[in-house]
Structure formats: C-alpha cells, structure tokens
C-alpha cells in the first residue's frame, strides 16, 4: 500500500518500511532519518503507524493551510492507543475533555480562537519580560557558584512550567502545587509508554484534570488576570462559544502546550549552540544575534517534530493519493530541513536569513498562539546564559539521550560546567 512518486521507486525503496519514529536513528537525528524520504518518497504510507507521512516543506504547509480537506480532530489522540487499565484510571477521575482549540475545526474553531487569543498576543506578552528575566536569573543564581549544572533540571524544565502557569493566571500560592503536575504528558500523546507506565501517567493526568477544574472554579470566584480569567470573562459574554469543559481543558492542556514544547525547544537550542562552539562564541560576543539564533534553533532542531491531521476526502499531496479518513503525520522537523527552502539545511547558522520561515509553530488557522511567549522565554534564557556563567561549556564526553517520542523532542540531560 506504500505510496510512490514514480521517480523514487528504486532509490526510495524501503523508506516506508524503515520509518520508525520511536527508533534510535530517528531520536538521535529526526530530519536526517527522513532525508531519503524527502528526496525520493516525500509522502508515504507507514505500515507501523497506519498513517500517511508527509516530509516536504510545501506539502506540510499546504495541509496545515487546508482545513477544508484536512480535519484537526485527531491532533491530541494518543499515538499509542491507551490500554483498558489506563482508560479505567482516567474514567475514575471523570476525565472527559472535549475539543479544545487545537483539535477543533471550522466553523467553531475561529470564533473561539478570536475570543481566547488576545492575552497571548505579543503586545500582552512583551511586558512580562522583566518578570521572566527575574525568574531566570533567580534559577541561574541558585547554581552559579556550583561550577556545574544540568541545564534541563536546573533551569529549562522549571522556567516554562512556572511562566506557563503564571500566564494562565494561576495564583502564585497555587503555582508550586500545579507545577507538580507538569509531568511528561507529551509521552501520553506521542510516546510509546508500556501498560504500567500508561497507568502511572493516566493517574497524573487524572489528578491534574481534577485540579484544573478546581483552579477554574477558584478563578471564577476570585477574579484575576491571565489567560484563564480572560477566558472565564469571555464565557460570561459568549456562553454559547466557550463551555465549562473547554475552560477546564484549557487549564489542563494549556500547561502541556506551554511547558514541554518550550523546555525542549530551549534545550535543543542550547545543545545546538554548545556543540557548535563558534556559534556560542559569536552569540556571547554579539547578543543582538540571539533572536535569529532562537529562530534558527527552532528550524534546525524543533521540539515538536510532527503534528497530525486526518483527510476528510481523498486528497492528492506531493503527487500521492491519500484515501479519505486517513490519519496524516506532518513531519515539521523534516520540512524545516527541506533544501528547496533552506539551502544547506543541516548547517546550524545563527545568521540564516530565512530561519523564521520554519514550520515549528505550525501555520494557518491553528498556528501556535503561544509563539510570542515561547520566543520571549528562549531569548531571555539565551541572553542570560551567554552573559554568565563564564566559559559555559558542555561536560566533555556528553552524549544525549531522548525518550522514545514521535513528536516531543529534547535531550533528557544537558550537563555543563564553567570556569
Ligand atoms: C517552542 C514552543 C512551542 C512550540 C514548538 C509549539 C508548537 C505548536 C504547534 C505545532 C501547534 C499546532 C499548530 C497547528 O495545528 O497548525 C501549536 C498550537 C498551539 N499552541 Fe503552541 N508551541 C509552543 C509553545 C506554546 C506556548 C508557550 C503556548 C501557551 C502559552 C502554546 C499554546 C498553543 C495553543 C493554544 C495552540 C492551539 C492554537 C489553535 O489551534 O488555534 N504553545 N503549538
């Protein structure tokens, strides 16, 4: 059933059969693992996943722009189906999230997005710079005298979780408790957890779902500021557009959307920069290059490797006919390495002129609403780490490990030392 482009039947032989988004080759270098597909069989059927895989920039962009022929309804479905026991655990918590923005289609999606988007827009987010910088310097102060740190555990796991909760409007006194639920939920949607592991995560997800509901109730009683208080206000004005279930779901999945994505993106950026010493040195000498370095690292090593759609009717994409009702895996990380758009794509170049054309935040009607916040956090973290500690470098001999995950991608540790 593998789709072919005609031209690639010889060179691209076996591409579809070899594709394993949980395998080590893909985890170590996802765009490289799809280089042959991009060249010879850019759209193919994966028998392992029972999904159609799309690897080239313009095909991915076309699908993301086309909400008429592609539904987003499957965006949050676990890629590894949940076992009966995990489902039972979730049922015990009354876990029943309906569609939230990212898996909603027209005509409902856009009116809701318009009501919910304003607090995450750049003019609202930029004034948070001082507060985020204080938070970042506080974490760096805590390890600055130590001479070594794990930048994941000591910094980039923490900052996006706390910032995400504050931006959501969670009162400061509840942040520590809610932060405890900032667990690796990406594993649930995109990983390959075993039955036992699924049950553990289901328990965490169920608890966080419950607390998310309680936090929404609290914010309803005590008016605050932030994304959820704004959404509560919008619900008062438009009860037909925003439901209670959506508020609870926004609180719960908003943390996942804001946290692991940004943690991994920052970790990937630091890995790119610290393994390519000339880029790090250039950035230390000229911090004005940080914003483009952020874009180049999002392009080169995105934290969201793929995203999903399903065809509503039969569609031809990249010359390949995809049947109706087929799940489609849009390989964002691969599209970001398409040589037709990004010359010499494997090269990490903090001065790349078109780095910002990457697909890492999606594109079109569902484009990431948190992009201004993610960019701000990444910029501040890079600015602060290039300023101090002096001579920051990776611990010699460091190798990087990744938990098997088809989409959420970032190293588990980033051990560094300094003078
Ligand atoms: C580097 C960090 C991030 C990456 C790589 C990322 C990536 C994405 C992607 C790929 C999508 C789906 C786009 C589509 O379906 O076309 C998305 C949607 C979304 N993201 Fe992000 N995201 C990041 C950070 C954030 C943050 C910090 C927040 C919240 C503050 C956030 C909130 C959202 C929301 C609400 C949507 C749904 C928009 C809609 O469907 O209308 N994201 N993001």
Short mmCIF file of C-alpha atoms and ligand atoms in Angstrom, two decimals:
data_model
loop_
_atom_site.label_atom_id
_atom_site.label_comp_id
_atom_site.label_asym_id
_atom_site.label_seq_id
_atom_site.Cartn_x
_atom_site.Cartn_y
_atom_site.Cartn_z
CA UNK A 1 0.00 0.00 0.00
CA UNK A 2 3.04 2.29 0.19
CA UNK A 3 2.57 5.42 -1.88
CA UNK A 4 5.18 6.19 -4.52
CA UNK A 5 6.07 9.24 -6.53
CA UNK A 6 7.11 7.16 -9.51
CA UNK A 7 10.56 8.75 -9.59
CA UNK A 8 11.53 7.29 -6.24
CA UNK A 9 10.59 3.64 -6.60
CA UNK A 10 14.21 2.47 -6.75
CA UNK A 11 16.11 4.99 -4.61
CA UNK A 12 13.30 5.32 -2.10
CA UNK A 13 12.73 1.57 -1.76
CA UNK A 14 12.06 0.58 1.83
CA UNK A 15 11.65 4.16 3.11
CA UNK A 16 8.14 3.44 4.37
CA UNK A 17 9.07 0.11 5.94
CA UNK A 18 12.15 1.53 7.67
CA UNK A 19 10.37 4.53 9.16
CA UNK A 20 10.20 4.14 12.94
CA UNK A 21 9.59 7.37 14.90
CA UNK A 22 10.45 5.58 18.16
CA UNK A 23 13.71 4.10 16.87
CA UNK A 24 17.16 5.32 17.85
CA UNK A 25 18.11 6.72 14.41
CA UNK A 26 15.05 8.97 14.40
CA UNK A 27 15.51 10.02 18.04
CA UNK A 28 19.16 10.97 17.51
CA UNK A 29 18.61 12.98 14.32
CA UNK A 30 14.97 13.17 13.19
CA UNK A 31 15.43 15.24 10.00
CA UNK A 32 18.35 13.03 8.86
CA UNK A 33 16.24 9.90 9.40
CA UNK A 34 13.81 11.30 6.81
CA UNK A 35 16.37 12.70 4.34
CA UNK A 36 15.89 9.83 1.89
CA UNK A 37 12.11 10.18 2.11
CA UNK A 38 12.37 13.91 1.37
CA UNK A 39 14.43 13.13 -1.71
CA UNK A 40 12.69 10.10 -3.14
CA UNK A 41 9.38 9.32 -1.47
CA UNK A 42 8.19 12.53 0.19
CA UNK A 43 4.71 11.23 1.01
CA UNK A 44 4.40 7.59 2.07
CA UNK A 45 2.18 5.20 3.98
CA UNK A 46 3.71 3.91 7.22
CA UNK A 47 2.55 0.36 7.95
CA UNK A 48 3.94 0.67 11.51
CA UNK A 49 1.71 3.62 12.40
CA UNK A 50 -1.08 3.06 9.87
CA UNK A 51 -0.61 6.72 8.90
CA UNK A 52 0.45 8.73 5.87
CA UNK A 53 3.71 10.54 6.43
CA UNK A 54 4.44 13.90 4.76
CA UNK A 55 8.06 15.08 4.75
CA UNK A 56 8.48 18.11 2.45
CA UNK A 57 8.01 21.75 3.46
CA UNK A 58 5.44 22.82 0.86
CA UNK A 59 3.28 19.69 1.25
CA UNK A 60 3.19 20.15 5.05
CA UNK A 61 2.35 23.82 4.66
CA UNK A 62 -0.41 23.03 2.15
CA UNK A 63 -2.02 20.53 4.55
CA UNK A 64 -1.81 22.91 7.54
CA UNK A 65 -3.47 25.65 5.49
CA UNK A 66 -6.25 23.41 4.21
CA UNK A 67 -8.88 22.99 6.92
CA UNK A 68 -11.47 22.15 4.25
CA UNK A 69 -9.79 18.88 3.25
CA UNK A 70 -7.94 18.11 6.50
CA UNK A 71 -9.56 17.96 9.93
CA UNK A 72 -7.54 18.70 13.08
CA UNK A 73 -9.83 16.47 15.18
CA UNK A 74 -7.15 13.78 15.73
CA UNK A 75 -4.43 16.23 16.90
CA UNK A 76 -4.41 15.04 20.52
CA UNK A 77 -5.21 11.34 20.12
CA UNK A 78 -2.59 9.12 21.81
CA UNK A 79 -0.35 7.74 19.04
CA UNK A 80 -0.03 4.56 21.15
CA UNK A 81 -3.62 3.54 21.92
CA UNK A 82 -4.49 3.58 25.62
CA UNK A 83 -4.87 0.24 27.34
CA UNK A 84 -8.06 -0.69 29.20
CA UNK A 85 -6.43 -0.17 32.61
CA UNK A 86 -5.22 3.36 31.83
CA UNK A 87 -8.67 4.20 30.47
CA UNK A 88 -10.23 2.88 33.70
CA UNK A 89 -7.90 5.11 35.75
CA UNK A 90 -8.92 8.15 33.69
CA UNK A 91 -12.62 7.28 33.93
CA UNK A 92 -12.20 7.18 37.70
CA UNK A 93 -11.27 10.87 37.58
CA UNK A 94 -14.18 11.74 35.29
CA UNK A 95 -11.60 12.67 32.65
CA UNK A 96 -13.64 13.72 29.63
CA UNK A 97 -12.02 16.57 27.70
CA UNK A 98 -13.97 17.70 24.66
CA UNK A 99 -12.38 19.58 21.77
CA UNK A 100 -10.12 22.44 22.74
CA UNK A 101 -8.70 24.91 20.19
CA UNK A 102 -6.01 22.73 18.69
CA UNK A 103 -8.33 19.84 17.72
CA UNK A 104 -11.34 21.93 16.72
CA UNK A 105 -12.47 22.60 13.14
CA UNK A 106 -14.38 25.34 11.34
CA UNK A 107 -16.90 26.78 11.84
CA UNK A 108 -16.46 26.52 15.63
CA UNK A 109 -12.68 26.97 15.84
CA UNK A 110 -12.17 30.52 14.59
CA UNK A 111 -14.77 32.39 16.71
CA UNK A 112 -13.40 30.69 19.82
CA UNK A 113 -9.78 31.38 18.85
CA UNK A 114 -10.62 35.07 18.30
CA UNK A 115 -12.11 35.30 21.80
CA UNK A 116 -9.27 33.41 23.50
CA UNK A 117 -6.20 34.72 21.66
CA UNK A 118 -5.74 38.31 22.95
CA UNK A 119 -3.89 37.60 26.25
CA UNK A 120 -1.23 35.56 24.38
CA UNK A 121 -0.57 38.16 21.66
CA UNK A 122 2.87 39.80 21.58
CA UNK A 123 1.77 43.23 22.97
CA UNK A 124 0.35 41.48 26.07
CA UNK A 125 3.30 39.12 26.47
CA UNK A 126 6.22 41.53 25.95
CA UNK A 127 5.59 43.46 29.20
CA UNK A 128 6.28 40.18 31.07
CA UNK A 129 9.96 40.37 30.10
CA UNK A 130 11.16 41.81 33.44
CA UNK A 131 9.30 39.19 35.47
CA UNK A 132 10.55 36.31 33.34
CA UNK A 133 14.12 37.65 33.44
CA UNK A 134 13.97 37.85 37.27
CA UNK A 135 12.78 34.24 37.37
CA UNK A 136 15.57 33.09 35.02
CA UNK A 137 18.31 34.96 36.90
CA UNK A 138 16.97 33.51 40.16
CA UNK A 139 17.44 29.96 38.85
CA UNK A 140 20.91 30.80 37.49
CA UNK A 141 21.89 32.43 40.83
CA UNK A 142 20.98 29.17 42.55
CA UNK A 143 23.65 27.20 40.65
CA UNK A 144 26.12 29.93 39.60
CA UNK A 145 28.63 29.14 42.39
CA UNK A 146 28.49 25.40 41.84
CA UNK A 147 30.70 25.21 38.75
CA UNK A 148 28.44 22.65 37.10
CA UNK A 149 24.74 22.13 36.41
CA UNK A 150 22.25 20.13 34.41
CA UNK A 151 20.63 22.91 32.42
CA UNK A 152 17.47 20.82 31.96
CA UNK A 153 16.81 20.04 35.59
CA UNK A 154 18.20 23.30 36.99
CA UNK A 155 16.70 25.75 34.51
CA UNK A 156 14.83 24.88 31.34
CA UNK A 157 12.42 22.34 32.84
CA UNK A 158 11.44 24.87 35.51
CA UNK A 159 11.06 28.23 33.77
CA UNK A 160 8.43 27.37 31.11
CA UNK A 161 6.32 25.47 33.69
CA UNK A 162 6.21 28.37 36.14
CA UNK A 163 5.81 31.01 33.42
CA UNK A 164 3.05 28.97 31.73
CA UNK A 165 1.11 28.74 34.99
CA UNK A 166 1.54 32.45 35.76
CA UNK A 167 0.45 33.44 32.24
CA UNK A 168 -2.58 31.15 32.61
CA UNK A 169 -3.47 33.20 35.70
CA UNK A 170 -2.85 30.55 38.37
CA UNK A 171 -2.47 32.48 41.67
CA UNK A 172 1.12 32.43 43.00
CA UNK A 173 0.17 30.39 46.08
CA UNK A 174 -1.07 27.53 43.84
CA UNK A 175 1.85 27.54 41.38
CA UNK A 176 4.01 25.10 43.38
CA UNK A 177 1.15 22.57 43.62
CA UNK A 178 0.16 22.90 39.95
CA UNK A 179 3.80 22.77 38.88
CA UNK A 180 3.95 19.27 40.37
CA UNK A 181 1.64 18.17 37.54
CA UNK A 182 3.98 19.48 34.89
CA UNK A 183 4.95 15.91 34.13
CA UNK A 184 5.95 14.44 30.82
CA UNK A 185 2.45 14.47 29.38
CA UNK A 186 3.89 14.57 25.87
CA UNK A 187 4.65 10.90 26.43
CA UNK A 188 0.94 10.19 26.72
CA UNK A 189 0.09 11.68 23.33
CA UNK A 190 3.26 11.00 21.37
CA UNK A 191 5.28 8.33 23.17
CA UNK A 192 5.22 4.56 23.49
CA UNK A 193 4.63 4.02 27.21
CA UNK A 194 4.21 0.46 28.47
CA UNK A 195 0.95 -0.58 30.17
CA UNK A 196 2.37 0.11 33.64
CA UNK A 197 3.77 3.47 32.60
CA UNK A 198 0.48 4.38 30.90
CA UNK A 199 -1.35 3.72 34.18
CA UNK A 200 1.07 5.97 36.09
CA UNK A 201 0.72 8.81 33.60
CA UNK A 202 -3.07 8.33 33.50
CA UNK A 203 -3.11 8.83 37.25
CA UNK A 204 -1.11 12.09 36.95
CA UNK A 205 -3.30 13.30 34.08
CA UNK A 206 -6.44 12.47 36.08
CA UNK A 207 -5.20 14.39 39.12
CA UNK A 208 -4.19 17.37 37.00
CA UNK A 209 -7.62 17.31 35.28
CA UNK A 210 -9.26 17.47 38.73
CA UNK A 211 -7.01 20.28 39.98
CA UNK A 212 -7.50 22.16 36.68
CA UNK A 213 -11.26 22.12 37.32
CA UNK A 214 -10.74 23.37 40.88
CA UNK A 215 -8.46 26.17 39.68
CA UNK A 216 -11.06 27.30 37.13
CA UNK A 217 -13.68 27.38 39.92
CA UNK A 218 -11.29 29.38 42.11
CA UNK A 219 -10.57 31.87 39.32
CA UNK A 220 -14.29 32.20 38.69
CA UNK A 221 -14.79 33.21 42.33
CA UNK A 222 -11.71 35.42 42.71
CA UNK A 223 -11.23 37.49 39.63
CA UNK A 224 -7.61 37.53 38.49
CA UNK A 225 -5.66 38.33 35.37
CA UNK A 226 -4.25 35.97 32.77
CA UNK A 227 -5.39 33.59 30.04
CA UNK A 228 -7.94 31.61 32.05
CA UNK A 229 -9.52 34.62 33.84
CA UNK A 230 -9.85 36.21 30.39
CA UNK A 231 -11.47 33.01 29.05
CA UNK A 232 -13.89 32.98 32.01
CA UNK A 233 -14.86 36.55 31.16
CA UNK A 234 -15.35 35.56 27.50
CA UNK A 235 -17.54 32.66 28.61
CA UNK A 236 -19.76 35.10 30.54
CA UNK A 237 -20.18 37.16 27.38
CA UNK A 238 -20.40 34.21 24.95
CA UNK A 239 -21.65 31.14 26.83
CA UNK A 240 -22.60 29.53 23.52
CA UNK A 241 -18.94 29.65 22.30
CA UNK A 242 -16.96 28.61 25.42
CA UNK A 243 -18.11 25.76 27.66
CA UNK A 244 -17.08 24.74 31.21
CA UNK A 245 -15.40 21.67 29.76
CA UNK A 246 -13.29 23.88 27.49
CA UNK A 247 -12.15 26.06 30.39
CA UNK A 248 -11.05 23.02 32.38
CA UNK A 249 -9.38 21.60 29.29
CA UNK A 250 -7.60 24.89 28.53
CA UNK A 251 -6.22 24.94 32.07
CA UNK A 252 -5.06 21.33 31.79
CA UNK A 253 -3.74 21.13 28.23
CA UNK A 254 -2.52 24.75 28.25
CA UNK A 255 0.26 23.67 30.61
CA UNK A 256 1.32 20.88 28.25
CA UNK A 257 1.18 23.27 25.28
CA UNK A 258 3.28 25.86 27.10
CA UNK A 259 5.69 23.70 29.05
CA UNK A 260 7.35 20.70 27.41
CA UNK A 261 7.34 22.36 23.99
CA UNK A 262 9.31 25.35 25.29
CA UNK A 263 11.53 23.31 27.62
CA UNK A 264 12.58 21.06 24.74
CA UNK A 265 12.95 23.93 22.29
CA UNK A 266 15.29 25.75 24.70
CA UNK A 267 17.21 22.55 25.43
CA UNK A 268 17.61 21.87 21.71
CA UNK A 269 18.80 25.46 21.15
CA UNK A 270 21.39 25.12 23.92
CA UNK A 271 22.53 21.78 22.56
CA UNK A 272 22.99 23.25 19.04
CA UNK A 273 24.88 26.25 20.38
CA UNK A 274 27.08 24.44 22.88
CA UNK A 275 28.04 21.66 20.48
CA UNK A 276 28.96 24.26 17.83
CA UNK A 277 31.31 26.36 19.81
CA UNK A 278 31.82 29.03 17.14
CA UNK A 279 28.10 29.81 17.22
CA UNK A 280 28.14 30.06 21.02
CA UNK A 281 31.21 32.31 20.96
CA UNK A 282 29.60 34.54 18.30
CA UNK A 283 26.46 34.87 20.41
CA UNK A 284 28.42 35.71 23.57
CA UNK A 285 30.21 38.45 21.58
CA UNK A 286 27.04 39.79 19.97
CA UNK A 287 23.81 39.24 21.94
CA UNK A 288 21.85 41.12 19.25
CA UNK A 289 22.07 37.85 17.27
CA UNK A 290 20.03 35.99 19.91
CA UNK A 291 16.55 36.45 18.30
CA UNK A 292 17.71 34.95 14.99
CA UNK A 293 19.60 32.22 16.86
CA UNK A 294 16.28 31.34 18.52
CA UNK A 295 14.61 31.06 15.09
CA UNK A 296 17.47 29.02 13.65
CA UNK A 297 17.38 26.58 16.54
CA UNK A 298 13.60 26.25 16.17
CA UNK A 299 14.21 25.50 12.49
CA UNK A 300 17.20 23.22 12.92
CA UNK A 301 16.04 21.28 15.99
CA UNK A 302 12.36 21.82 16.61
CA UNK A 303 10.80 20.47 19.79
CA UNK A 304 7.56 19.46 18.01
CA UNK A 305 8.71 17.09 15.30
CA UNK A 306 5.32 16.31 13.83
CA UNK A 307 1.66 17.19 14.02
CA UNK A 308 -1.47 15.42 12.88
CA UNK A 309 -4.43 15.92 10.59
CA UNK A 310 -6.95 13.49 9.02
CA UNK A 311 -8.20 13.69 5.43
CA UNK A 312 -11.90 14.40 5.09
CA UNK A 313 -12.00 13.14 1.48
CA UNK A 314 -9.39 11.57 -0.80
CA UNK A 315 -6.56 14.08 -1.32
CA UNK A 316 -3.53 14.22 -3.61
CA UNK A 317 -0.46 15.54 -1.78
CA UNK A 318 3.06 15.57 -3.24
CA UNK A 319 1.69 13.55 -6.16
CA UNK A 320 0.43 10.76 -3.88
CA UNK A 321 -3.24 9.86 -3.49
CA UNK A 322 -4.24 9.61 0.18
CA UNK A 323 -7.61 7.96 0.80
CA UNK A 324 -10.45 9.65 2.68
CA UNK A 325 -10.42 9.43 6.50
CA UNK A 326 -6.67 8.72 6.64
CA UNK A 327 -4.56 9.97 9.53
CA UNK A 328 -1.68 12.10 8.22
CA UNK A 329 1.57 12.78 10.06
CA UNK A 330 3.02 16.14 9.03
CA UNK A 331 6.77 15.94 9.69
CA UNK A 332 7.51 19.52 10.73
CA UNK A 333 11.12 18.78 11.70
CA UNK A 334 11.72 17.26 8.27
CA UNK A 335 10.03 20.17 6.45
CA UNK A 336 12.39 22.51 8.31
CA UNK A 337 15.27 20.66 6.62
CA UNK A 338 13.85 20.88 3.10
CA UNK A 339 16.75 22.05 0.92
CA UNK A 340 14.33 23.74 -1.51
CA UNK A 341 13.54 26.29 1.20
CA UNK A 342 16.62 26.23 3.46
CA UNK A 343 19.89 25.84 1.50
CA UNK A 344 22.42 23.57 3.21
CA UNK A 345 19.73 22.67 5.76
CA UNK A 346 21.90 20.57 8.12
CA UNK A 347 24.12 23.57 8.77
CA UNK A 348 23.24 25.42 12.00
CA UNK A 349 23.65 29.08 11.05
CA UNK A 350 22.55 31.69 13.58
CA UNK A 351 22.64 34.30 10.80
CA UNK A 352 20.47 32.31 8.32
CA UNK A 353 18.37 34.99 6.63
CA UNK A 354 15.13 32.99 6.31
CA UNK A 355 15.34 30.95 9.54
CA UNK A 356 11.98 32.36 10.65
CA UNK A 357 10.18 30.58 7.79
CA UNK A 358 10.33 27.36 9.84
CA UNK A 359 7.13 25.41 10.45
CA UNK A 360 7.78 24.73 14.13
CA UNK A 361 4.80 26.75 15.38
CA UNK A 362 2.51 25.39 12.66
CA UNK A 363 0.97 27.76 10.16
CA UNK A 364 -2.50 28.85 9.14
CA UNK A 365 -5.64 28.98 11.25
CA UNK A 366 -4.19 26.81 14.07
CA UNK A 367 -0.77 28.49 14.22
CA UNK A 368 0.62 28.39 17.75
CA UNK A 369 -0.87 31.12 19.95
CA UNK A 370 2.00 30.77 22.42
CA UNK A 371 4.77 31.62 19.93
CA UNK A 372 5.40 35.14 21.34
CA UNK A 373 5.76 33.70 24.85
CA UNK A 374 7.98 30.80 23.77
CA UNK A 375 10.22 33.16 21.76
CA UNK A 376 10.48 35.57 24.71
CA UNK A 377 11.42 32.81 27.18
CA UNK A 378 14.01 31.35 24.82
CA UNK A 379 15.52 34.75 24.10
CA UNK A 380 15.83 35.63 27.79
CA UNK A 381 17.38 32.27 28.71
CA UNK A 382 19.95 32.53 25.90
CA UNK A 383 20.72 36.16 26.75
CA UNK A 384 21.30 35.32 30.41
CA UNK A 385 23.38 32.19 29.78
CA UNK A 386 25.61 33.91 27.21
CA UNK A 387 26.22 36.68 29.78
CA UNK A 388 27.22 34.28 32.57
CA UNK A 389 28.49 31.90 33.95
CA UNK A 390 31.91 32.47 32.29
CA UNK A 391 33.18 29.88 29.83
CA UNK A 392 29.99 27.81 29.97
CA UNK A 393 30.57 24.54 28.10
CA UNK A 394 29.20 21.02 27.79
CA UNK A 395 30.85 18.49 30.09
CA UNK A 396 33.37 16.71 27.79
CA UNK A 397 32.16 13.34 26.52
CA UNK A 398 28.46 14.20 26.93
CA UNK A 399 26.13 12.03 24.87
CA UNK A 400 22.45 12.86 24.50
CA UNK A 401 19.56 10.57 25.29
CA UNK A 402 15.95 11.01 24.23
CA UNK A 403 12.88 9.18 25.49
CA UNK A 404 11.14 7.41 22.58
CA UNK A 405 8.69 10.01 21.36
CA UNK A 406 7.43 10.61 17.82
CA UNK A 407 6.98 14.36 18.27
CA UNK A 408 8.01 15.96 21.57
CA UNK A 409 11.77 16.07 21.24
CA UNK A 410 14.52 17.29 23.54
CA UNK A 411 17.51 15.78 25.37
CA UNK A 412 16.94 14.36 28.86
CA UNK A 413 20.12 15.98 30.27
CA UNK A 414 22.36 18.88 29.35
CA UNK A 415 25.35 18.68 31.75
CA UNK A 416 27.50 21.84 31.69
CA UNK A 417 30.46 23.25 33.59
CA UNK A 418 32.21 26.62 33.68
CA UNK A 419 35.33 28.37 34.99
C1 LIG B 1 8.66 26.32 21.34
C2 LIG B 1 7.50 26.15 21.92
C3 LIG B 1 6.24 25.75 21.18
C4 LIG B 1 6.09 25.03 20.02
C5 LIG B 1 7.19 24.40 19.17
C6 LIG B 1 4.67 24.95 19.75
C7 LIG B 1 4.12 24.31 18.65
C8 LIG B 1 2.77 24.31 18.35
C9 LIG B 1 2.18 23.63 17.22
C10 LIG B 1 2.95 22.80 16.19
C11 LIG B 1 0.85 23.86 17.23
C12 LIG B 1 -0.20 23.29 16.27
C13 LIG B 1 -0.34 24.13 15.02
C14 LIG B 1 -1.35 23.60 14.03
O1 LIG B 1 -2.17 22.73 14.34
O2 LIG B 1 -1.30 24.08 12.87
C15 LIG B 1 0.58 24.69 18.39
C16 LIG B 1 -0.67 25.15 18.74
C17 LIG B 1 -0.95 25.84 19.91
N1 LIG B 1 -0.03 26.25 20.86
FE1 LIG B 1 1.99 26.02 20.76
N2 LIG B 1 4.00 25.62 20.73
C18 LIG B 1 4.91 26.13 21.63
C19 LIG B 1 4.65 26.89 22.75
C20 LIG B 1 3.39 27.26 23.19
C21 LIG B 1 3.12 28.04 24.37
C22 LIG B 1 4.18 28.65 25.28
C23 LIG B 1 1.75 28.14 24.47
C24 LIG B 1 0.89 28.84 25.50
C25 LIG B 1 1.22 29.89 26.17
C26 LIG B 1 1.17 27.46 23.32
C27 LIG B 1 -0.17 27.40 23.03
C28 LIG B 1 -0.72 26.87 21.87
C29 LIG B 1 -2.13 26.90 21.56
C30 LIG B 1 -3.25 27.49 22.43
C31 LIG B 1 -2.28 26.25 20.33
C32 LIG B 1 -3.59 25.98 19.58
C33 LIG B 1 -3.92 27.09 18.56
C34 LIG B 1 -5.15 26.76 17.74
O3 LIG B 1 -5.42 25.59 17.46
O4 LIG B 1 -5.85 27.70 17.36
N3 LIG B 1 2.20 26.93 22.58
N4 LIG B 1 1.76 24.95 19.05
#
